[in-house]
Short mmCIF file of C-alpha atoms and ligand atoms in Angstrom, two decimals:
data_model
loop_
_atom_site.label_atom_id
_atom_site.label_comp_id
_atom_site.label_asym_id
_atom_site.label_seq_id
_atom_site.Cartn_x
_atom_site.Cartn_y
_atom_site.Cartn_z
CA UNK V 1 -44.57 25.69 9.60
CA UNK V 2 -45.39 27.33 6.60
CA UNK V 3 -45.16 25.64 2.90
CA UNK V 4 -41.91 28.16 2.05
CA UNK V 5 -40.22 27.84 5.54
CA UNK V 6 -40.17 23.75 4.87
CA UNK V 7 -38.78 24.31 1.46
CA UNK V 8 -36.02 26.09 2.68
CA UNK V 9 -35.42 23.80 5.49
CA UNK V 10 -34.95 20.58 3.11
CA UNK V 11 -33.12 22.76 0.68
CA UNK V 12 -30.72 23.52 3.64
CA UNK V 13 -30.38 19.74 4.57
CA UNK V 14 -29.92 18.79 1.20
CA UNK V 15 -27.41 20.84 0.35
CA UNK V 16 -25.62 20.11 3.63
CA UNK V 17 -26.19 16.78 2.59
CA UNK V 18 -24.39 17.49 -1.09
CA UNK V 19 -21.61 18.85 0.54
CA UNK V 20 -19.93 15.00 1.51
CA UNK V 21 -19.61 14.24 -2.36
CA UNK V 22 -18.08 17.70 -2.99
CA UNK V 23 -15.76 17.64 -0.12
CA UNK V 24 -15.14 13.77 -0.62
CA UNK V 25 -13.79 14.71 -4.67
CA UNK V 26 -12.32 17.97 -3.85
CA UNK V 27 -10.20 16.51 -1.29
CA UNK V 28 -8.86 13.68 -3.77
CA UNK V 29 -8.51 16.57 -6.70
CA UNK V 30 -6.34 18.69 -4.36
CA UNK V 31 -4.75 15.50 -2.28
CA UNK V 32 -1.47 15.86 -4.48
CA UNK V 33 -0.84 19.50 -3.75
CA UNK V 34 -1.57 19.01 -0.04
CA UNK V 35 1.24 16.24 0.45
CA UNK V 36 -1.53 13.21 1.39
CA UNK V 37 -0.84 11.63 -1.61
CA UNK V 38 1.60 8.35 -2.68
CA UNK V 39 5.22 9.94 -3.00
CA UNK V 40 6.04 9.24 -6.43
CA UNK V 41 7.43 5.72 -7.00
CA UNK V 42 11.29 4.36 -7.72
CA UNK V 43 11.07 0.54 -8.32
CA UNK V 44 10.22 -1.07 -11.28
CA UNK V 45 6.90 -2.25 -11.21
CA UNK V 46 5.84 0.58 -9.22
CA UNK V 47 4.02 2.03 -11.97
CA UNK V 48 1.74 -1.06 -12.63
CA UNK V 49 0.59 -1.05 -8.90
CA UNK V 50 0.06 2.52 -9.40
CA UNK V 51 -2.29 1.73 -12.01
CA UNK V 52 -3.94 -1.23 -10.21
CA UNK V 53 -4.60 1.76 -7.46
CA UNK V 54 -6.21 4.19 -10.30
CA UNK V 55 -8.50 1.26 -11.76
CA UNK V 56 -9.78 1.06 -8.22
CA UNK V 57 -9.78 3.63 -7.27
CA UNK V 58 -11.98 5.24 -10.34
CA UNK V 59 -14.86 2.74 -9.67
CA UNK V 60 -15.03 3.07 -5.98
CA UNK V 61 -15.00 6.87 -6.91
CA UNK V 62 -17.85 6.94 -9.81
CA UNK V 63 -20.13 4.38 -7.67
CA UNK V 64 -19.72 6.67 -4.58
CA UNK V 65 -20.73 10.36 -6.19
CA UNK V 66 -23.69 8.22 -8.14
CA UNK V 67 -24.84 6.89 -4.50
CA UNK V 68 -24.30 10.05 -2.99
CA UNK V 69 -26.21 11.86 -5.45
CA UNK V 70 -29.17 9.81 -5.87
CA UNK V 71 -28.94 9.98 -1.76
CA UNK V 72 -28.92 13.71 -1.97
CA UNK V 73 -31.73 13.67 -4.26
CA UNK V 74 -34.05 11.16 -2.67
CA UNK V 75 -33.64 13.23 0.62
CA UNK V 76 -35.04 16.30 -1.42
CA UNK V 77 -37.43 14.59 -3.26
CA UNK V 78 -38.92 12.90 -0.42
CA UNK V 79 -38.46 14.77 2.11
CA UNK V 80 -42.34 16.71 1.12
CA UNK V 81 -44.75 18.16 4.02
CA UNK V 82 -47.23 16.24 2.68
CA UNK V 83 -45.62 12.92 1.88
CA UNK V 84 -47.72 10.01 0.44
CA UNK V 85 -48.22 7.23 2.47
CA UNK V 86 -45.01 4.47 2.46
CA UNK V 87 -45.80 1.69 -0.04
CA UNK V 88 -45.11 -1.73 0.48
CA UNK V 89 -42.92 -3.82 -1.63
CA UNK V 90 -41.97 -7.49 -2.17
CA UNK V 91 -38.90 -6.75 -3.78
CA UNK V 92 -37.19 -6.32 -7.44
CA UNK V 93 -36.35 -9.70 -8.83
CA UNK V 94 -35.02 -7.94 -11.81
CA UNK V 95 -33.16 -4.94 -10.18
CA UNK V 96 -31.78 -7.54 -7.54
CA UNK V 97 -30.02 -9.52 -10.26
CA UNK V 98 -28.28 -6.38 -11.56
CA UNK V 99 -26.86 -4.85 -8.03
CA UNK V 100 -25.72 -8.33 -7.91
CA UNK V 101 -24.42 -9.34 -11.15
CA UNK V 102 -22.84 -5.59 -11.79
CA UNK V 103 -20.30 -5.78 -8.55
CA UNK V 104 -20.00 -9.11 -9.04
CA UNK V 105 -18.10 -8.29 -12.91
CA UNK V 106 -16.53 -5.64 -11.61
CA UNK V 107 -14.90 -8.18 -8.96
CA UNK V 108 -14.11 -10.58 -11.55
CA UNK V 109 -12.58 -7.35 -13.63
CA UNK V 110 -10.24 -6.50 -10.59
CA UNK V 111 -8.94 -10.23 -10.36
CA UNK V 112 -7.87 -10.34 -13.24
CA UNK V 113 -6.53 -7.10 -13.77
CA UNK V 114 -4.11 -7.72 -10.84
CA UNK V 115 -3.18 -11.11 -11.87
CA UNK V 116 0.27 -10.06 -14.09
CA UNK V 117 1.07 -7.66 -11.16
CA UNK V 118 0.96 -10.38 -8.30
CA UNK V 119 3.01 -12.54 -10.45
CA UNK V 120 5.53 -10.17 -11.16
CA UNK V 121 5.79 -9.29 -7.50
CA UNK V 122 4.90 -12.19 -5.57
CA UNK V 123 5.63 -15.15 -7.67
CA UNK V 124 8.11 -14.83 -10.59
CA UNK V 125 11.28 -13.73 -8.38
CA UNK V 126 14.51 -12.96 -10.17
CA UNK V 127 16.57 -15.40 -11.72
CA UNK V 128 19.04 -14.02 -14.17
CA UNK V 129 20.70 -11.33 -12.02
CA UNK V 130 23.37 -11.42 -9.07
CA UNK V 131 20.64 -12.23 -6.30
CA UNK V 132 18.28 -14.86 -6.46
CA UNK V 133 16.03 -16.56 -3.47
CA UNK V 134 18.58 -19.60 -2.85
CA UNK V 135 21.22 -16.72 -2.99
CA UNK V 136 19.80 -13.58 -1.73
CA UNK V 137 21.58 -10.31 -1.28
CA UNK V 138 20.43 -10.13 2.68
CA UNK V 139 18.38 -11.90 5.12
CA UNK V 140 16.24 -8.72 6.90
CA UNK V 141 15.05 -9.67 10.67
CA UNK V 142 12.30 -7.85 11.94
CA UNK V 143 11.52 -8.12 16.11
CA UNK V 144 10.07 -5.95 18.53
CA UNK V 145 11.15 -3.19 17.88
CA UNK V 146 13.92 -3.11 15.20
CA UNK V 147 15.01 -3.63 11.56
CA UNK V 148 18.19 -5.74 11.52
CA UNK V 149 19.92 -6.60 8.22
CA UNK V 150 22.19 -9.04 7.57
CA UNK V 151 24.61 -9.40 4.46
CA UNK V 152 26.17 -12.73 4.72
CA UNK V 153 30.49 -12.79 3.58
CA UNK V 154 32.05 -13.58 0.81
CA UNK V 155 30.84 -17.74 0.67
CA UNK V 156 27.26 -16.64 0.60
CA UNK V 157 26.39 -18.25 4.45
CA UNK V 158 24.62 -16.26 6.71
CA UNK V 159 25.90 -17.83 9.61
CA UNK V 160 29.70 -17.12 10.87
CA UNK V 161 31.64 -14.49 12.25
CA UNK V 162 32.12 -12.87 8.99
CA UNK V 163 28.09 -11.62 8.65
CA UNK V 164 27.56 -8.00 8.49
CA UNK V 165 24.41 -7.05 11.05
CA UNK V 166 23.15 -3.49 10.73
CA UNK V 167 20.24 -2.51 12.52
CA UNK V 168 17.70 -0.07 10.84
CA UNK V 169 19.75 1.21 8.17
CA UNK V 170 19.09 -1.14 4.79
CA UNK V 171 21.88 -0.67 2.04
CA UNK V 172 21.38 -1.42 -1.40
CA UNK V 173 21.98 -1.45 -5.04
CA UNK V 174 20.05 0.71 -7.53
CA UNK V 175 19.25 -1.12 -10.78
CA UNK V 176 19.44 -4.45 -9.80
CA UNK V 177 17.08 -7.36 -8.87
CA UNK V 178 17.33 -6.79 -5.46
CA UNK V 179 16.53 -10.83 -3.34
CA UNK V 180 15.93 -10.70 0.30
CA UNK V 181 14.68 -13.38 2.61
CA UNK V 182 12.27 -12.12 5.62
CA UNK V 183 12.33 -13.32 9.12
CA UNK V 184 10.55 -11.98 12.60
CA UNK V 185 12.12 -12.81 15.93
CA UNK V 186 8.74 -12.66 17.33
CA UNK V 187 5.42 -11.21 16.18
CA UNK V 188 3.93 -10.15 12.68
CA UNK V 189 5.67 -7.29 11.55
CA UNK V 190 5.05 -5.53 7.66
CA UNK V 191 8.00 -4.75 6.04
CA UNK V 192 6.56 -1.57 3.84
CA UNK V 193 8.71 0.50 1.77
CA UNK V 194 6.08 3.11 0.41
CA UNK V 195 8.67 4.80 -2.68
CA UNK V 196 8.46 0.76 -4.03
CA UNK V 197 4.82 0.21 -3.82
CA UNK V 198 6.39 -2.74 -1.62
CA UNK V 199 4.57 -4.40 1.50
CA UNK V 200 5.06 -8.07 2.89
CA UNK V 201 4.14 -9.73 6.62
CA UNK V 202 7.09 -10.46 8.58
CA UNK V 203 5.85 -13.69 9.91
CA UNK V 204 6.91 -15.94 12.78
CA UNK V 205 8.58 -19.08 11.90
CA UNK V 206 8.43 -18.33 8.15
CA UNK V 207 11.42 -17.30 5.65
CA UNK V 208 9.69 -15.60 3.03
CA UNK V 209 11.58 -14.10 -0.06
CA UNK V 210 11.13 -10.69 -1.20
CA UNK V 211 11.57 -8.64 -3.98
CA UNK V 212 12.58 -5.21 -5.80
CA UNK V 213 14.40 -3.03 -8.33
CA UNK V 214 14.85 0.30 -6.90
CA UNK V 215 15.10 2.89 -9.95
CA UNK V 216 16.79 5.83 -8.54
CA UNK V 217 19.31 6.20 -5.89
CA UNK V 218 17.91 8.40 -2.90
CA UNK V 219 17.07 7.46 1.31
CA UNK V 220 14.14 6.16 1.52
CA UNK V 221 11.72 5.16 4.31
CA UNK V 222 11.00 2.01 5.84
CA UNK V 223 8.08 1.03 8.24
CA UNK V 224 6.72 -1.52 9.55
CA UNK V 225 2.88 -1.74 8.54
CA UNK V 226 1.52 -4.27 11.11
CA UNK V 227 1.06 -3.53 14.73
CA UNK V 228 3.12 -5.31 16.72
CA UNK V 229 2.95 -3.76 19.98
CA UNK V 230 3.63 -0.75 22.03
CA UNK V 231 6.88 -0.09 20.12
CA UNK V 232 5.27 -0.09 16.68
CA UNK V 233 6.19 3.44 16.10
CA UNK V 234 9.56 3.09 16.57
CA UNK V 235 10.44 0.45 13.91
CA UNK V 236 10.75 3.22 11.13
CA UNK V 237 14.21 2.76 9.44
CA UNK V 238 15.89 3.86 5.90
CA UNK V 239 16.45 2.21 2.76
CA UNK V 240 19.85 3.49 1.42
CA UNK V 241 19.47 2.79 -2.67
CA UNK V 242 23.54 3.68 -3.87
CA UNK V 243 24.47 3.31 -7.67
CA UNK V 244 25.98 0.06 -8.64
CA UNK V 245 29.25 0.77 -8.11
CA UNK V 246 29.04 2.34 -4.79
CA UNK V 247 27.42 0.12 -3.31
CA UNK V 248 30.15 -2.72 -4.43
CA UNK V 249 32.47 -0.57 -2.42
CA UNK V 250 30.24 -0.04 0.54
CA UNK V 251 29.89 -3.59 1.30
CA UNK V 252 33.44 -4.14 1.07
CA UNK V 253 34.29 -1.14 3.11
CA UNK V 254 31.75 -3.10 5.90
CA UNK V 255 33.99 -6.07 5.38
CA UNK V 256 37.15 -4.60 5.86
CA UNK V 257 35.79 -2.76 8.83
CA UNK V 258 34.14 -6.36 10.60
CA UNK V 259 38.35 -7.21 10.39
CA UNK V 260 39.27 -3.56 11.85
CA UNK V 261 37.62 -4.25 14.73
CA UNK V 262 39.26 -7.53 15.73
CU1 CU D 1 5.13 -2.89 13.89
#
């Protein structure tokens, strides 16, 4: 093969080469206007997971173009017809210690950065509004293949004839410190409500309390996040988020309505 036709060939590769970095960011640039991105967020500390998600997000994106690149040009540079003979190497104490000790600070950097967001989410749940987790607002059930609320009458007690069950369809307040306990019937389940950055297991045996402040009234989705079997698909239900004062008179409509029936 001639000297030019070689040039041209690793140019070619190269550039084919180049073209993962440039799809890779061009995809993310344009992600918002082709609908893959997050839909915008309505609970209150929505934005600081948001954020959590950009920090990451910008140094997983920086170290992959500078990989890529260097990739791109170590293929091109060689890549030569008449390439030297490999060398041999024992290694780079000094350039060991910094691939080492630079992810390592980044890692420390990202545990720390999350730490007031897990708190805020996970740990410190509501105390000074209407719900708390001795007194939650609803006790949400999650089995194969279903979402079944529960609102529990007028006492507070979740057990009795006066509990309201609704399967799938999750009412609640806007603009208040929403308290929920979780349960599965059977398997893991996630209980994932994308529009509140909001994602907890569903696990067997366990009551675990959960969290949220919806911002803005609106139907939103919930799905379950963790494959629980054949069904999975199917356990895709709503979040109903009424104002206040609606959604005083919803529940008491329900109530009245659990007496209609009898
Ligand atoms: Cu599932």
């Amino acid at each position: 093969m001639s000297s030019l036709k070689h040039f041209l060939l690793r140019a070619v590769i190269t550039l084919l080469f180049l073209a993962v970095p440039i799809l890779g960011v061009w995809t993310f640039v344009k992600a918002e206007e082709w609908g893959l991105w997050f839909p915008p967020t309505y609970s209150t500390y929505g934005p600081s997971i948001d954020f959590l998600f950009d920090v990451i997000m910008w140094m997983v994106a920086v170290t992959f173009v500078g990989t890529e690149l260097l990739l791109v040009w170590f293929f091109f540079r060689y890549s030569k017809k008449d390439a030297t003979r490999a060398t041999y190497t024992h290694g780079n104490h000094t350039l060991e210690m910094v691939w080492t000790a630079i992810p390592a600070l980044l890692l420390i950097f990202v545990a720390f950065s999350q730490m007031k967001a897990w708190s805020t989410v996970k740990i410190n749940f509501p105390e000074d509004g209407p719900y708390t987790v001795a007194k939650p607002l609803m006790e949400i059930y999650a089995s194969q293949f279903d979402w079944r609320v529960r609102y529990p009458d007028a006492q507070g007690n979740f057990e009795g004839a006066d509990v309201i069950e609704v399967p799938y369809d999750i009412t609640v307040p806007a603009d208040t410190k929403v308290v929920l306990r979780l349960k599965s019937r059977d398997v893991l389940h996630s209980f994932f409500v994308p529009v509140f950055r909001l994602k907890q297991d569903a696990v067997p045996g366990m009551e675990i309390p959960v969290w949220f402040e919806a911002t803005r009234p609106g139907d939103y989705d919930l799905i379950c996040a963790e494959l629980c079997g054949w069904g999975h698909y199917k356990m895709a239900g709503k979040i109903h988020v009424l104002p206040k004062d609606e959604f005083a008179s919803w529940l008491a409509k329900q109530r009245e309505n659990l007496y209609a029936k009898d």
